[in-house]
Amino acid sequence: MKRELPLFITAITGILIILNFVFPELTGGITETLRDWTIMIASFAILLGILNLIIVNLRKSLEPITHLEDRIFSIIVILSLVLTTIIGLIYGIKSNIQSFVVFKINNDYIFPLIETEFLKRDTNIFTGVIFNSVYTPLNSATFSLLAFFIASAAYRAFRAKNFEALILLLSAAIIMLGRVPIGDYIFSIFGIKISLISDYIISVLNAAAQRAILIAIGIGTIIISLKLLFGVEKSHIGKGD
Amino acid sequence: MGLVSAIIGLFRKITRRTIFLIVALTLSFSIIFSNVAFIQKINLYILSKSISWTSEKAYNYIESLPEGSVVLLSADYAPSTKVENDPVVQGFLIQAFRKNLKVIAISLWPDGAVLLENNIKAVALKMNKKEDEDYVIGGYVVGGSVAIEKMGINLKTAIPLLKHSNAEFLKNIRTAKDLKLVFCVAAGDSLQSYVKILGARYGVNISGGCTAVMAAEMYPYIMSNQLIGLFAGLKGACDYQILELKDQIDPNNVPESVKNMFAQSIIHLLIVIFIIIANVVYFYERYEIKRKIKK
């Protein structure tokens, strides 16, 4: 029964959603309720995630076997979570942008050419300090590491070992130069507008290949959905009894 | 031949650490030099001559919307892609407010809600637009594609904050079909979801922006007119700022996105140089092996 009931629920829910596509007036009410349930379950997933994060990191910070650094990191995670939640609850998450403040840094000794404008001032501690001054730079810094890894990966992987690899690396180089102004600037010496070649590769050659992939994914999704509806695919309910 | 093998020997010594160091130095210097007036002028000139057709299409469609049209802005990205997506959101808001369009602003990402609010409040303050009069902030909308599906049936149950708004322009809006445009700026799959659900099923006009890495996936939708247009990556962001601000841009103090383009230009060029070096080393090694076999 533990396995049959979830399979039955999956089949009924799936069929109802499909029927809603064909007969929206007939099944509108029940599918609306099902969608509300999905959104509510998604909201509870956040709570579950927070609980899991606390449990895992509490265990790590209390375990005597764990390295000291790991323990410190776990404590920082918990403290950050608690502090952010408390400050968010007290001050709210709505930003309070008050006015346009323009500062111009023009230090002749260090960078004579830098002129920075700070366009807004946010007085809410949550959005102004925690989100804009702590979380945003940290998140951006982590993502910017990608530039380093891409440069390193391109150096090691893009080698013209065969004809296919040659086409791949040529396309990559054309797209990379075609999407930035320096590409057109360099190739204007030879009378070539590389951005046009890049546009052709993306909008014609790439679009054709992407369309084929999308259609294949679509057909694959239909097959998997049918397998789920008819109970052939059971991986989503786990392996337990 | 001695000089060639010496250079190849030097190239062979390039390790991951060397690449990281070169990238770090190049990026730092290009960010500093992006403020040089001469570089700004050249960047602006070339960018204004090579505006993508997808950006132009998206911009012209918004331009053709009648005054007072209600549009939905969905900013679905986190601070990690702020540099690429923020200028697109700002460009859209400036254009929408200039044309007196009424904006419903939401985010399907929790982080995106704060970024969106920062942008909309800053632009509204600059352009004298008022909340609940010219725009409504719908905040974070939970549910992803399910929430998008709900927008097609009832916009106010999909975006609960709209129920508390007393904006005049919301009175005639019941479902997403009543919207003139959904403009989604995405770092994930939400733009595709809008096209697949609201566009395909409910016939809503969809346009938007996305990160450069996602752009390739979006082209089939543009070519089939399921997506009106697209501001892709930092290049798309620059296109938008140039299209919207046109003659107002001071060539000595260009928008941030145009300045950032210089650093991106240099790093792209550096990666291409790395690829060339790697291939020179590879072919030289092959040539050496063949020569040894012959001997």
CSV table of C-alpha atoms in Angstrom, one decimal, chain A residues 120-238:
chain,number,residue,atom,x,y,z
A,120,LYS,CA,21.0,55.5,-3.9
A,121,ARG,CA,21.1,55.4,-0.1
A,122,ASP,CA,19.2,52.6,1.7
A,123,THR,CA,18.4,53.2,5.4
A,124,ASN,CA,17.0,49.7,6.0
A,125,ILE,CA,19.7,47.7,7.8
A,126,PHE,CA,18.5,44.4,6.3
A,127,THR,CA,18.6,45.5,2.7
A,128,GLY,CA,21.2,48.3,3.0
A,129,VAL,CA,23.8,46.4,5.0
A,130,ILE,CA,23.1,42.6,5.1
A,131,PHE,CA,21.8,42.3,1.5
A,132,ASN,CA,23.6,45.1,-0.4
A,133,SER,CA,26.9,45.3,1.4
A,134,VAL,CA,27.5,41.7,2.6
A,135,TYR,CA,25.5,39.2,0.6
A,136,THR,CA,25.7,40.9,-2.8
A,137,PRO,CA,29.5,41.3,-2.9
A,138,LEU,CA,30.0,37.7,-1.6
A,139,ASN,CA,27.6,36.2,-4.1
A,140,SER,CA,29.1,38.2,-7.0
A,141,ALA,CA,32.7,37.3,-5.9
A,142,THR,CA,31.9,33.6,-5.9
A,143,PHE,CA,30.3,33.8,-9.4
A,144,SER,CA,33.2,35.9,-10.7
A,145,LEU,CA,35.6,33.0,-10.0
A,146,LEU,CA,34.1,31.5,-13.1
A,147,ALA,CA,36.3,33.8,-15.2
A,148,PHE,CA,39.4,32.2,-13.8
A,149,PHE,CA,38.2,28.6,-14.3
A,150,ILE,CA,36.9,29.3,-17.8
A,151,ALA,CA,40.3,30.8,-18.8
A,152,SER,CA,42.1,27.8,-17.3
A,153,ALA,CA,39.7,25.2,-18.8
A,154,ALA,CA,39.9,26.9,-22.3
A,155,TYR,CA,43.7,26.7,-22.2
A,156,ARG,CA,43.6,23.0,-21.4
A,157,ALA,CA,40.5,21.8,-23.4
A,158,PHE,CA,40.4,23.8,-26.6
A,159,ARG,CA,42.9,21.9,-28.7
A,160,ALA,CA,42.4,21.2,-32.4
A,161,LYS,CA,42.9,17.4,-32.0
A,162,ASN,CA,40.4,16.6,-34.8
A,163,PHE,CA,38.1,18.4,-37.3
A,164,GLU,CA,35.2,18.6,-34.8
A,165,ALA,CA,37.4,20.1,-32.1
A,166,LEU,CA,38.7,22.6,-34.6
A,167,ILE,CA,35.1,23.7,-35.5
A,168,LEU,CA,34.3,23.9,-31.8
A,169,LEU,CA,37.3,26.1,-30.9
A,170,LEU,CA,36.8,28.3,-33.9
A,171,SER,CA,33.1,28.9,-33.1
A,172,ALA,CA,34.0,29.6,-29.4
A,173,ALA,CA,36.7,32.1,-30.5
A,174,ILE,CA,34.4,33.9,-33.0
A,175,ILE,CA,31.5,34.1,-30.5
A,176,MET,CA,33.8,35.3,-27.7
A,177,LEU,CA,35.2,38.1,-29.9
A,178,GLY,CA,31.9,38.8,-31.7
A,179,ARG,CA,30.1,39.6,-28.4
A,180,VAL,CA,32.6,42.3,-27.3
A,181,PRO,CA,33.5,45.6,-29.0
A,182,ILE,CA,37.2,44.7,-29.2
A,183,GLY,CA,36.5,41.9,-31.7
A,184,ASP,CA,35.0,44.3,-34.2
A,185,TYR,CA,37.8,46.8,-33.5
A,186,ILE,CA,40.5,44.2,-34.2
A,187,PHE,CA,38.8,42.7,-37.3
A,188,SER,CA,38.0,46.0,-38.8
A,189,ILE,CA,41.6,46.1,-39.9
A,190,PHE,CA,40.7,43.2,-42.3
A,191,GLY,CA,37.4,44.7,-43.2
A,192,ILE,CA,35.5,42.0,-41.3
A,193,LYS,CA,32.6,42.6,-38.9
A,194,ILE,CA,33.0,39.7,-36.6
A,195,SER,CA,29.8,40.5,-34.7
A,196,LEU,CA,27.8,39.7,-37.8
A,197,ILE,CA,29.5,36.3,-38.1
A,198,SER,CA,28.9,35.7,-34.4
A,199,ASP,CA,25.2,36.6,-34.8
A,200,TYR,CA,24.9,34.2,-37.7
A,201,ILE,CA,26.4,31.3,-35.7
A,202,ILE,CA,24.1,32.0,-32.7
A,203,SER,CA,20.9,32.7,-34.6
A,204,VAL,CA,21.1,30.2,-37.4
A,205,LEU,CA,23.5,27.3,-36.7
A,206,ASN,CA,23.0,27.3,-32.9
A,207,ALA,CA,19.2,27.8,-33.2
A,208,ALA,CA,18.9,24.8,-35.5
A,209,ALA,CA,20.8,22.6,-33.1
A,210,GLN,CA,19.0,23.9,-30.0
A,211,ARG,CA,15.6,23.4,-31.7
A,212,ALA,CA,16.5,19.7,-32.3
A,213,ILE,CA,17.7,19.3,-28.7
A,214,LEU,CA,14.5,21.0,-27.4
A,215,ILE,CA,12.2,18.8,-29.5
A,216,ALA,CA,14.1,15.7,-28.3
A,217,ILE,CA,13.7,16.9,-24.7
A,218,GLY,CA,10.0,17.5,-25.3
A,219,ILE,CA,9.5,14.0,-26.6
A,220,GLY,CA,11.5,12.6,-23.7
A,221,THR,CA,9.5,14.5,-21.2
A,222,ILE,CA,6.2,13.2,-22.7
A,223,ILE,CA,7.6,9.6,-22.5
A,224,ILE,CA,8.7,10.0,-18.8
A,225,SER,CA,5.4,11.7,-17.9
A,226,LEU,CA,3.4,8.8,-19.4
A,227,LYS,CA,5.6,6.3,-17.6
A,228,LEU,CA,5.0,8.2,-14.3
A,229,LEU,CA,1.2,8.3,-15.0
A,230,PHE,CA,0.9,4.6,-15.7
A,231,GLY,CA,3.1,3.7,-12.8
A,232,VAL,CA,5.9,2.2,-14.9
A,233,GLU,CA,8.5,4.7,-13.6
A,234,LYS,CA,8.7,4.4,-9.8
A,235,SER,CA,12.0,6.1,-8.9
A,236,HIS,CA,10.2,9.2,-7.4
A,237,ILE,CA,8.7,7.2,-4.6
A,238,GLY,CA,12.1,5.7,-3.5
